[in-house]
Amino acid sequence: MKKKSLHFVLFTVFLSLIIISCQADQPQNPQITYFYNGHIYSMDSSSSIFSTMIVEKGQIRAVGVADIKEQLAGKDYESIDLNGQVVFPGLIEGHGHFMSLGEVVCGLDISGLPSWGAVLDKTVEFASDQPGEGWVLGKGWHPNHWSAQPERVIEGYPDNTQLNELFPDRPVVLQHSSFHALMANKKALELAGVDGNTPDPDGGRIVRDDHGHATGMLEENAMGLVMTPYNAWKNERSEKEKAAILEQYLDSAAHRCLSYGITTFVDAGIGPSELKTYQNYHEKKGLNLRIWAMASGLSMLEGAFDGAVPYESEDNRLYLKASKAFVDGALGSNGAWMINDYQDQPGWKGQNVVDTTTLKAMGQKCIDLGIQYCVHAIGDRGNRVMLDIYEDLFNENNAMNQDLRWRIEHTQIVQPDDIGRFAHLGVIPSMQAIHCTSDAPMVEPKIGEELAREGAYPWRSLIDQNSRIANGTDTPVERVNPFENLYASVTRKSSPEAEAFYPEQCMTREEALRSLTIWNAYACKLEDKTGSLEPGKWADFMVVDTDLMKCMNKDILDAQVLETWVGGERVWERQ
């Protein structure tokens, strides 16, 4: 027995030496990765294309057109053959709502459905899987997608008659895709204390029929009447339940974004509780993409963010260095603040949802804190008023040349005389190209042919007058798919079969890709860290199956991401 044991020990030692010898030929936990044989679009100022790239400790160390491996002599590193695949900088979602995206992915998504009946059918199906008397919340319906209108239409909306019949005892809220209007059934209105005698709140409207009865449609600030009891119901859950649900939302939103090559997400408006949710999640699981968030302007003005803004995590994954506010509503609900009447609603010019005195006070707070100010403005009057407020604040604070990079979110309808003011004031037009193609059928009926031609989604005019456009999807208002957004940017069409909406305002392919990468980084004051593949920047990039710079326009829509890397780590891979 002793002889056999000795032989076994000697064999084990011999085998271990062989394994160690083999492992010695491989780098142990290398912090350096050498990528070669690729087609790497850097998106730098020279539009350089490289074939090799060295990544070290999460940053790009070198890029080249030839073998740059000699720079790694004597170092442990991993080699990855890209096999001729196309690489672009990680995409930046320039304006979206991260937790709402997660809520839609996990909840009742009613976007893109072909009729009001289909919306109701899906709501019934979803509710049957969620038994009980709790609230039902759906997001994303829009009449532009419907092949036929409902039987009863009031001011362009359905009323809640059918919803009441289907849900007589359970509160239901269905949010319009703009998130500036919603439909509530009778039960939800009762719980909110809303009836025909309820006055319109400031900056909001309760849509009523000819007899003065509430139809269920609530616009802008009136939505809070119903969302307040809904949120109170949500808050009845235990802290553990709420934390688990929010974690699921963040997991789902991150996975969806990474599958599209999105490595940085601009979250357009969060409150103190959302900031805490992000921080807790990052401490527990770690964010596998970067979040650049805007603090709610009203919350900030009320002191809710005191001491919390500006904020930047040590690992550059979470930022809170801007504030978000609203001057008006959405075009689809006739809430965008216009200079002239809506052509489909004479006597109505839209809504100023936050008064200009408060908006100016928010801007002063941003100057005092040294953060960016980002205001939602869609109508031509909304945009003009915000440019005026910005200009007044810059002059009053001697800040005209301080590179503040304040933003106007959406910038959808702009008077031609105001287009040049963006670059003159250093104000960034933060736009969503896909809104143009979604809104196209309703734009002329609402604002007229002349303004639609000269001032609706005027990308070309803005770029020609030296503006850099920040581009996003406003997800979940639109799908977070950046390739649909890229296609809209270069064609102003929703599909190859659709008619282009004033195509003279298109971006070039390179401009559109820059608007999703380096221009978005510039709009967040992160252009020295991301947005292009250059030495010293974060190694955030995507490997994609389509050459987005050269392919046919129609092929953009079929592009697929193969891998997504953040900070030099592969965080998503197509299976």
Tab-separated table of C-alpha atoms in Angstrom, residues 115-557:
chain	number	residue	atom	x	y	z
A	115	SER	CA	-55.906	50.005	-32.699
A	116	TRP	CA	-57.538	51.119	-29.473
A	117	GLY	CA	-59.216	47.716	-29.398
A	118	ALA	CA	-55.807	46.041	-29.474
A	119	VAL	CA	-54.698	48.259	-26.575
A	120	LEU	CA	-57.733	47.176	-24.560
A	121	ASP	CA	-57.239	43.493	-25.433
A	122	LYS	CA	-53.622	43.531	-24.294
A	123	THR	CA	-54.601	45.355	-21.104
A	124	VAL	CA	-57.195	42.677	-20.296
A	125	GLU	CA	-54.662	39.923	-21.000
A	126	PHE	CA	-52.050	41.557	-18.767
A	127	ALA	CA	-54.530	42.174	-15.945
A	128	SER	CA	-55.669	38.537	-16.005
A	129	ASP	CA	-52.094	37.542	-15.172
A	130	GLN	CA	-52.091	40.033	-12.280
A	131	PRO	CA	-55.140	38.953	-10.255
A	132	GLY	CA	-56.604	41.106	-7.528
A	133	GLU	CA	-57.856	44.662	-7.277
A	134	GLY	CA	-54.537	46.460	-7.605
A	135	TRP	CA	-53.882	49.214	-10.112
A	136	VAL	CA	-53.029	48.374	-13.722
A	137	LEU	CA	-50.530	50.665	-15.468
A	138	GLY	CA	-49.786	50.474	-19.192
A	139	LYS	CA	-47.463	52.639	-21.253
A	140	GLY	CA	-47.061	53.636	-24.867
A	141	TRP	CA	-50.312	53.911	-26.861
A	142	HIS	CA	-50.531	56.444	-29.695
A	143	PRO	CA	-53.343	57.065	-32.240
A	144	ASN	CA	-50.773	57.530	-35.031
A	145	HIS	CA	-50.297	53.756	-35.004
A	146	TRP	CA	-53.988	52.944	-35.326
A	147	SER	CA	-55.459	51.813	-38.630
A	148	ALA	CA	-58.930	52.917	-37.490
A	149	GLN	CA	-60.225	55.344	-34.882
A	150	PRO	CA	-62.361	54.280	-31.885
A	151	GLU	CA	-66.131	54.720	-32.006
A	152	ARG	CA	-66.013	57.712	-29.667
A	153	VAL	CA	-63.284	60.305	-30.222
A	154	ILE	CA	-63.123	63.547	-28.243
A	155	GLU	CA	-60.439	66.092	-29.146
A	156	GLY	CA	-58.470	63.384	-30.934
A	157	TYR	CA	-58.581	60.930	-28.029
A	158	PRO	CA	-60.758	57.941	-27.168
A	159	ASP	CA	-62.842	58.212	-24.026
A	160	ASN	CA	-62.894	55.697	-21.185
A	161	THR	CA	-66.306	54.115	-21.895
A	162	GLN	CA	-64.940	50.739	-23.041
A	163	LEU	CA	-62.256	50.761	-20.367
A	164	ASN	CA	-64.949	51.280	-17.717
A	165	GLU	CA	-66.941	48.315	-19.044
A	166	LEU	CA	-63.903	46.038	-18.970
A	167	PHE	CA	-62.665	47.221	-15.569
A	168	PRO	CA	-65.610	48.456	-13.472
A	169	ASP	CA	-63.924	47.812	-10.106
A	170	ARG	CA	-60.207	47.997	-10.792
A	171	PRO	CA	-58.269	51.237	-11.420
A	172	VAL	CA	-56.520	51.346	-14.801
A	173	VAL	CA	-54.161	54.005	-16.167
A	174	LEU	CA	-52.853	53.869	-19.751
A	175	GLN	CA	-50.124	56.390	-20.503
A	176	HIS	CA	-49.853	58.014	-23.940
A	177	SER	CA	-46.511	57.327	-25.635
A	178	SER	CA	-45.498	60.974	-25.154
A	179	PHE	CA	-45.875	60.531	-21.367
A	180	HIS	CA	-47.575	63.933	-21.413
A	181	ALA	CA	-51.113	62.528	-21.340
A	182	LEU	CA	-52.898	59.469	-20.002
A	183	MET	CA	-56.218	57.666	-20.034
A	184	ALA	CA	-57.762	56.724	-16.672
A	185	ASN	CA	-60.876	54.638	-16.169
A	186	LYS	CA	-63.770	55.705	-13.929
A	187	LYS	CA	-62.472	53.745	-10.941
A	188	ALA	CA	-59.072	55.463	-11.126
A	189	LEU	CA	-60.745	58.875	-11.416
A	190	GLU	CA	-62.925	58.101	-8.389
A	191	LEU	CA	-59.895	57.157	-6.291
A	192	ALA	CA	-58.273	60.416	-7.420
A	193	GLY	CA	-61.379	62.463	-6.610
A	194	VAL	CA	-61.702	63.665	-10.212
A	195	ASP	CA	-65.072	64.389	-11.807
A	196	GLY	CA	-66.634	66.933	-14.119
A	197	ASN	CA	-66.486	69.604	-11.415
A	198	THR	CA	-62.763	69.249	-10.741
A	199	PRO	CA	-60.943	72.370	-11.983
A	200	ASP	CA	-57.960	72.073	-14.303
A	201	PRO	CA	-54.697	72.327	-12.352
A	202	ASP	CA	-52.123	74.931	-13.363
A	203	GLY	CA	-50.247	73.680	-16.419
A	204	GLY	CA	-52.640	70.784	-16.981
A	205	ARG	CA	-56.018	69.909	-18.452
A	206	ILE	CA	-58.847	67.480	-17.801
A	207	VAL	CA	-60.381	66.658	-21.191
A	208	ARG	CA	-64.189	66.893	-21.050
A	209	ASP	CA	-67.027	65.999	-23.396
A	210	ASP	CA	-69.759	68.370	-24.597
A	211	HIS	CA	-71.637	67.869	-21.321
A	212	GLY	CA	-68.625	68.761	-19.189
A	213	HIS	CA	-67.979	65.184	-18.061
A	214	ALA	CA	-64.379	64.026	-17.673
A	215	THR	CA	-63.531	61.629	-20.512
A	216	GLY	CA	-60.639	59.984	-18.680
A	217	MET	CA	-57.946	61.856	-20.609
A	218	LEU	CA	-55.600	63.950	-18.480
A	219	GLU	CA	-52.877	66.163	-19.944
A	220	GLU	CA	-49.623	67.459	-18.487
A	221	ASN	CA	-49.890	68.477	-14.808
A	222	ALA	CA	-53.403	67.004	-14.584
A	223	MET	CA	-51.830	63.551	-14.786
A	224	GLY	CA	-50.623	64.005	-11.229
A	225	LEU	CA	-54.228	63.880	-10.012
A	226	VAL	CA	-54.325	60.165	-10.836
A	227	MET	CA	-50.656	59.289	-10.482
A	228	THR	CA	-50.633	60.478	-6.852
A	229	PRO	CA	-52.994	57.713	-5.607
A	230	TYR	CA	-51.291	55.227	-7.937
A	231	ASN	CA	-47.910	56.014	-6.383
A	232	ALA	CA	-49.430	55.824	-2.905
A	233	TRP	CA	-50.656	52.316	-3.748
A	234	LYS	CA	-47.190	51.355	-4.975
A	235	ASN	CA	-45.646	52.625	-1.760
A	236	GLU	CA	-47.804	50.249	0.295
A	237	ARG	CA	-45.381	47.478	-0.644
A	238	SER	CA	-42.664	46.546	1.793
A	239	GLU	CA	-39.247	48.111	1.349
A	240	LYS	CA	-37.891	44.689	0.383
A	241	GLU	CA	-40.562	44.245	-2.317
A	242	LYS	CA	-39.980	47.737	-3.712
A	243	ALA	CA	-36.215	47.218	-3.820
A	244	ALA	CA	-36.623	43.891	-5.644
A	245	ILE	CA	-38.924	45.444	-8.253
A	246	LEU	CA	-36.588	48.388	-8.879
A	247	GLU	CA	-33.634	46.025	-9.191
A	248	GLN	CA	-35.562	44.065	-11.810
A	249	TYR	CA	-36.286	47.294	-13.712
A	250	LEU	CA	-32.602	48.274	-13.700
A	251	ASP	CA	-31.466	44.798	-14.734
A	252	SER	CA	-33.938	44.742	-17.631
A	253	ALA	CA	-33.147	48.266	-18.833
A	254	ALA	CA	-29.397	47.635	-18.732
A	255	HIS	CA	-29.706	44.375	-20.659
A	256	ARG	CA	-31.866	46.017	-23.326
A	257	CYS	CA	-29.436	48.931	-23.743
A	258	LEU	CA	-26.304	46.785	-23.857
A	259	SER	CA	-27.888	44.577	-26.521
A	260	TYR	CA	-27.952	47.697	-28.705
A	261	GLY	CA	-24.367	48.754	-28.017
A	262	ILE	CA	-25.389	51.553	-25.636
A	263	THR	CA	-22.641	52.096	-23.075
A	264	THR	CA	-23.777	55.453	-21.628
A	265	PHE	CA	-27.375	56.442	-20.932
A	266	VAL	CA	-28.545	60.017	-20.312
A	267	ASP	CA	-31.405	59.726	-17.814
A	268	ALA	CA	-33.498	62.841	-18.346
A	269	GLY	CA	-34.925	63.611	-14.934
A	270	ILE	CA	-34.639	61.729	-11.640
A	271	GLY	CA	-35.687	62.495	-8.082
A	272	PRO	CA	-33.761	61.913	-4.854
A	273	SER	CA	-35.267	58.431	-4.440
A	274	GLU	CA	-34.103	57.397	-7.917
A	275	LEU	CA	-30.596	58.632	-7.144
A	276	LYS	CA	-30.596	56.499	-4.002
A	277	THR	CA	-31.868	53.524	-6.008
A	278	TYR	CA	-29.012	53.908	-8.480
A	279	GLN	CA	-26.460	54.219	-5.678
A	280	ASN	CA	-27.786	51.175	-3.804
A	281	TYR	CA	-27.892	49.100	-6.981
A	282	HIS	CA	-24.363	50.103	-7.925
A	283	GLU	CA	-23.078	49.263	-4.456
A	284	LYS	CA	-24.821	45.871	-4.503
A	285	LYS	CA	-24.426	44.678	-8.105
A	286	GLY	CA	-22.435	47.289	-9.981
A	287	LEU	CA	-23.722	49.252	-12.970
A	288	ASN	CA	-22.459	47.592	-16.147
A	289	LEU	CA	-23.020	50.746	-18.200
A	290	ARG	CA	-22.690	54.444	-17.391
A	291	ILE	CA	-25.606	56.616	-16.251
A	292	TRP	CA	-25.470	60.396	-16.721
A	293	ALA	CA	-28.547	61.713	-14.966
A	294	MET	CA	-30.361	65.030	-14.612
A	295	ALA	CA	-31.864	65.997	-11.262
A	296	SER	CA	-35.498	67.074	-11.214
A	297	GLY	CA	-35.421	70.870	-11.296
A	298	LEU	CA	-38.373	71.379	-8.961
A	299	SER	CA	-36.965	68.918	-6.413
A	300	MET	CA	-33.605	70.653	-6.604
A	301	LEU	CA	-35.153	74.108	-6.174
A	302	GLU	CA	-37.017	72.840	-3.101
A	303	GLY	CA	-33.750	71.633	-1.559
A	304	ALA	CA	-34.336	67.898	-1.951
A	305	PHE	CA	-30.928	67.438	-3.589
A	306	ASP	CA	-28.955	69.683	-1.217
A	307	GLY	CA	-25.485	68.218	-0.832
A	308	ALA	CA	-26.140	65.552	-3.478
A	309	VAL	CA	-25.511	67.605	-6.627
A	310	PRO	CA	-23.111	67.538	-8.364
A	311	TYR	CA	-22.317	63.843	-7.932
A	312	GLU	CA	-19.878	61.477	-9.651
A	313	SER	CA	-19.104	57.925	-8.548
A	314	GLU	CA	-15.436	57.053	-8.086
A	315	ASP	CA	-15.536	54.554	-10.962
A	316	ASN	CA	-17.218	56.964	-13.430
A	317	ARG	CA	-20.356	54.831	-13.726
A	318	LEU	CA	-22.896	57.267	-12.238
A	319	TYR	CA	-23.119	61.036	-12.759
A	320	LEU	CA	-25.564	63.657	-11.530
A	321	LYS	CA	-24.273	66.934	-12.923
A	322	ALA	CA	-27.341	68.496	-14.543
A	323	SER	CA	-30.900	69.534	-13.793
A	324	LYS	CA	-34.059	68.936	-15.845
A	325	ALA	CA	-37.132	71.150	-16.139
A	326	PHE	CA	-40.131	71.635	-18.446
A	327	VAL	CA	-41.400	74.732	-20.177
A	328	ASP	CA	-44.174	73.049	-22.188
A	329	GLY	CA	-45.834	69.767	-23.099
A	330	ALA	CA	-45.887	67.452	-26.113
A	331	LEU	CA	-46.883	68.129	-29.702
A	332	GLY	CA	-49.095	65.042	-29.987
A	333	SER	CA	-51.341	66.191	-27.150
A	334	ASN	CA	-51.280	69.824	-28.370
A	335	GLY	CA	-49.343	70.682	-25.242
A	336	ALA	CA	-46.270	72.121	-26.974
A	337	TRP	CA	-46.244	75.904	-26.410
A	338	MET	CA	-46.680	77.621	-29.766
A	339	ILE	CA	-46.503	81.237	-30.935
A	340	ASN	CA	-49.604	80.797	-33.105
A	341	ASP	CA	-52.765	78.734	-32.632
A	342	TYR	CA	-52.800	75.043	-33.430
A	343	GLN	CA	-54.390	74.650	-36.830
A	344	ASP	CA	-56.380	71.644	-35.622
A	345	GLN	CA	-57.462	73.454	-32.417
A	346	PRO	CA	-58.136	77.147	-33.103
A	347	GLY	CA	-57.773	79.383	-30.069
A	348	TRP	CA	-55.280	77.031	-28.407
A	349	LYS	CA	-51.522	77.608	-28.281
A	350	GLY	CA	-50.443	74.787	-25.948
A	351	GLN	CA	-49.317	74.913	-22.344
A	352	ASN	CA	-46.621	76.594	-20.312
A	353	VAL	CA	-46.331	73.884	-17.634
A	354	VAL	CA	-43.803	75.643	-15.352
A	355	ASP	CA	-43.917	79.427	-15.081
A	356	THR	CA	-40.979	81.379	-16.454
A	357	THR	CA	-40.063	82.916	-13.086
A	358	THR	CA	-39.566	79.447	-11.625
A	359	LEU	CA	-37.652	78.293	-14.700
A	360	LYS	CA	-35.287	81.228	-14.369
A	361	ALA	CA	-34.789	80.514	-10.651
A	362	MET	CA	-33.885	76.918	-11.518
A	363	GLY	CA	-31.343	78.191	-14.022
A	364	GLN	CA	-29.751	80.459	-11.430
A	365	LYS	CA	-29.502	77.471	-9.081
A	366	CYS	CA	-27.659	75.557	-11.817
A	367	ILE	CA	-25.174	78.409	-12.245
A	368	ASP	CA	-24.626	78.524	-8.479
A	369	LEU	CA	-23.983	74.763	-8.373
A	370	GLY	CA	-21.877	74.700	-11.545
A	371	ILE	CA	-24.072	72.138	-13.295
A	372	GLN	CA	-25.809	71.994	-16.666
A	373	TYR	CA	-29.415	73.087	-17.172
A	374	CYS	CA	-31.571	70.975	-19.481
A	375	VAL	CA	-35.093	72.166	-20.249
A	376	HIS	CA	-37.770	70.322	-22.211
A	377	ALA	CA	-39.024	72.638	-24.963
A	378	ILE	CA	-40.976	71.406	-27.980
A	379	GLY	CA	-43.041	74.299	-29.342
A	380	ASP	CA	-41.556	77.320	-31.108
A	381	ARG	CA	-42.643	79.603	-28.277
A	382	GLY	CA	-41.253	77.196	-25.681
A	383	ASN	CA	-37.885	77.158	-27.436
A	384	ARG	CA	-37.809	80.940	-27.859
A	385	VAL	CA	-38.727	81.562	-24.215
A	386	MET	CA	-35.966	79.231	-23.007
A	387	LEU	CA	-33.350	80.797	-25.288
A	388	ASP	CA	-34.397	84.183	-23.883
A	389	ILE	CA	-34.126	82.946	-20.280
A	390	TYR	CA	-30.738	81.352	-20.935
A	391	GLU	CA	-29.432	84.517	-22.569
A	392	ASP	CA	-30.659	86.680	-19.680
A	393	LEU	CA	-28.993	84.409	-17.111
A	394	PHE	CA	-25.726	84.275	-19.053
A	395	ASN	CA	-25.601	88.068	-19.239
A	396	GLU	CA	-26.612	88.619	-15.610
A	397	ASN	CA	-23.910	86.204	-14.402
A	398	ASN	CA	-21.185	87.226	-16.885
A	399	ALA	CA	-21.305	83.616	-18.055
A	400	MET	CA	-21.624	84.052	-21.811
A	401	ASN	CA	-18.135	82.613	-22.396
A	402	GLN	CA	-18.016	80.057	-19.589
A	403	ASP	CA	-18.781	76.962	-21.700
A	404	LEU	CA	-21.832	76.058	-19.618
A	405	ARG	CA	-23.247	73.787	-22.339
A	406	TRP	CA	-26.826	74.202	-21.275
A	407	ARG	CA	-29.252	72.131	-23.285
A	408	ILE	CA	-32.743	72.343	-24.695
A	409	GLU	CA	-34.319	68.913	-24.680
A	410	HIS	CA	-36.266	68.002	-27.858
A	411	THR	CA	-35.950	71.315	-29.790
A	412	GLN	CA	-38.686	70.051	-32.100
A	413	ILE	CA	-40.305	73.200	-33.493
A	414	VAL	CA	-38.062	76.264	-33.856
A	415	GLN	CA	-38.674	79.547	-35.637
A	416	PRO	CA	-36.024	80.063	-38.368
A	417	ASP	CA	-34.856	83.273	-36.649
A	418	ASP	CA	-34.034	81.286	-33.502
A	419	ILE	CA	-32.011	78.486	-35.111
A	420	GLY	CA	-28.728	80.416	-35.137
A	421	ARG	CA	-29.148	81.431	-31.490
A	422	PHE	CA	-28.312	77.914	-30.295
A	423	ALA	CA	-24.709	78.042	-31.500
A	424	HIS	CA	-24.384	81.753	-30.654
A	425	LEU	CA	-25.335	81.074	-27.030
A	426	GLY	CA	-23.528	77.738	-26.831
A	427	VAL	CA	-26.838	75.971	-26.172
A	428	ILE	CA	-26.987	72.336	-27.253
A	429	PRO	CA	-30.061	71.123	-29.163
A	430	SER	CA	-30.771	67.718	-27.604
A	431	MET	CA	-33.006	66.088	-30.188
A	432	GLN	CA	-34.552	62.708	-30.901
A	433	ALA	CA	-34.424	61.974	-34.602
A	434	ILE	CA	-36.971	59.204	-34.349
A	435	HIS	CA	-39.552	61.680	-33.003
A	436	CYS	CA	-39.489	63.313	-36.425
A	437	THR	CA	-40.546	60.154	-38.228
A	438	SER	CA	-43.096	59.173	-35.567
A	439	ASP	CA	-44.653	62.641	-35.535
A	440	ALA	CA	-44.491	63.304	-39.287
A	441	PRO	CA	-48.147	62.475	-40.106
A	442	MET	CA	-49.491	64.967	-37.554
A	443	VAL	CA	-47.017	67.846	-37.856
A	444	GLU	CA	-48.474	69.782	-40.804
A	445	PRO	CA	-52.102	69.444	-39.611
A	446	LYS	CA	-51.037	70.962	-36.298
A	447	ILE	CA	-48.562	73.715	-37.235
A	448	GLY	CA	-48.991	74.257	-40.973
A	449	GLU	CA	-46.836	73.531	-44.013
A	450	GLU	CA	-44.532	76.575	-43.830
A	451	LEU	CA	-43.368	76.087	-40.242
A	452	ALA	CA	-43.165	72.313	-40.756
A	453	ARG	CA	-40.834	72.853	-43.709
A	454	GLU	CA	-38.630	75.536	-42.136
A	455	GLY	CA	-38.651	74.777	-38.431
A	456	ALA	CA	-39.743	71.214	-37.623
A	457	TYR	CA	-36.847	69.009	-36.465
A	458	PRO	CA	-34.410	71.322	-38.316
A	459	TRP	CA	-31.234	69.223	-37.980
A	460	ARG	CA	-29.556	70.397	-41.168
A	461	SER	CA	-30.211	74.054	-40.415
A	462	LEU	CA	-28.841	73.708	-36.879
A	463	ILE	CA	-25.703	71.868	-38.011
A	464	ASP	CA	-25.098	74.336	-40.840
A	465	GLN	CA	-25.196	77.111	-38.230
A	466	ASN	CA	-22.528	75.322	-36.137
A	467	SER	CA	-24.610	73.400	-33.626
A	468	ARG	CA	-23.673	69.904	-32.453
A	469	ILE	CA	-26.802	67.821	-32.059
A	470	ALA	CA	-27.180	65.424	-29.144
A	471	ASN	CA	-29.309	62.511	-30.338
A	472	GLY	CA	-31.461	60.008	-28.467
A	473	THR	CA	-34.765	58.152	-28.497
A	474	ASP	CA	-36.579	59.446	-25.395
A	475	THR	CA	-37.155	55.791	-24.546
A	476	PRO	CA	-39.637	54.425	-23.608
A	477	VAL	CA	-41.521	57.084	-25.585
A	478	GLU	CA	-39.799	55.445	-28.568
A	479	ARG	CA	-38.005	52.114	-28.759
A	480	VAL	CA	-34.430	52.381	-27.492
A	481	ASN	CA	-33.186	50.831	-30.766
A	482	PRO	CA	-30.396	53.199	-31.948
A	483	PHE	CA	-30.401	51.770	-35.461
A	484	GLU	CA	-33.983	52.898	-36.018
A	485	ASN	CA	-32.889	56.282	-34.702
A	486	LEU	CA	-29.839	56.338	-36.996
A	487	TYR	CA	-32.041	55.439	-39.966
A	488	ALA	CA	-34.434	58.274	-39.112
A	489	SER	CA	-31.482	60.680	-38.849
A	490	VAL	CA	-30.210	60.025	-42.374
A	491	THR	CA	-33.539	59.481	-44.178
A	492	ARG	CA	-36.278	61.242	-42.144
A	493	LYS	CA	-38.331	58.110	-42.876
A	494	SER	CA	-39.806	55.507	-40.539
A	495	SER	CA	-39.296	52.700	-43.059
A	496	PRO	CA	-37.952	52.255	-46.607
A	497	GLU	CA	-41.537	52.457	-47.918
A	498	ALA	CA	-42.451	55.659	-46.061
A	499	GLU	CA	-42.333	59.174	-47.488
A	500	ALA	CA	-39.452	61.300	-46.231
A	501	PHE	CA	-40.420	64.273	-44.064
A	502	TYR	CA	-38.632	67.262	-45.642
A	503	PRO	CA	-35.472	65.280	-46.482
A	504	GLU	CA	-33.437	68.456	-47.039
A	505	GLN	CA	-33.067	68.496	-43.238
A	506	CYS	CA	-31.366	65.059	-43.097
A	507	MET	CA	-28.015	64.503	-41.405
A	508	THR	CA	-25.162	62.880	-43.262
A	509	ARG	CA	-24.158	59.378	-42.173
A	510	GLU	CA	-21.107	60.673	-40.322
A	511	GLU	CA	-23.040	63.489	-38.632
A	512	ALA	CA	-25.684	61.039	-37.477
A	513	LEU	CA	-23.104	58.647	-36.028
A	514	ARG	CA	-21.354	61.546	-34.319
A	515	SER	CA	-24.686	62.656	-32.851
A	516	LEU	CA	-24.928	59.217	-31.212
A	517	THR	CA	-21.322	59.172	-29.981
A	518	ILE	CA	-18.911	62.102	-29.662
A	519	TRP	CA	-21.532	64.869	-29.933
A	520	ASN	CA	-23.552	63.191	-27.191
A	521	ALA	CA	-20.382	62.974	-25.100
A	522	TYR	CA	-19.776	66.696	-25.696
A	523	ALA	CA	-23.333	67.456	-24.578
A	524	CYS	CA	-22.500	65.788	-21.231
A	525	LYS	CA	-19.030	67.358	-20.920
A	526	LEU	CA	-17.544	63.871	-21.282
A	527	GLU	CA	-15.845	64.244	-24.659
A	528	ASP	CA	-12.411	63.814	-23.051
A	529	LYS	CA	-13.491	60.438	-21.643
A	530	THR	CA	-15.815	58.785	-24.155
A	531	GLY	CA	-17.567	59.176	-27.505
A	532	SER	CA	-14.536	58.214	-29.610
A	533	LEU	CA	-11.853	55.527	-29.533
A	534	GLU	CA	-8.683	57.438	-28.686
A	535	PRO	CA	-5.788	56.863	-26.263
A	536	GLY	CA	-6.695	57.832	-22.710
A	537	LYS	CA	-10.449	57.398	-23.155
A	538	TRP	CA	-12.605	54.689	-21.643
A	539	ALA	CA	-12.623	51.430	-23.576
A	540	ASP	CA	-16.361	51.595	-24.276
A	541	PHE	CA	-17.195	50.158	-27.690
A	542	MET	CA	-19.430	47.836	-29.663
A	543	VAL	CA	-18.702	45.190	-32.279
A	544	VAL	CA	-21.436	45.250	-34.914
A	545	ASP	CA	-22.251	43.031	-37.912
A	546	THR	CA	-22.855	45.955	-40.296
A	547	ASP	CA	-20.606	48.763	-41.497
A	548	LEU	CA	-22.893	51.570	-40.421
A	549	MET	CA	-20.770	54.156	-42.204
A	550	LYS	CA	-20.989	52.524	-45.638
A	551	CYS	CA	-24.016	50.222	-45.809
A	552	MET	CA	-27.209	50.978	-47.727
A	553	ASN	CA	-29.681	53.031	-45.715
A	554	LYS	CA	-32.179	50.170	-45.516
A	555	ASP	CA	-29.526	47.845	-44.075
A	556	ILE	CA	-29.107	50.083	-41.021
A	557	LEU	CA	-32.436	48.777	-39.734
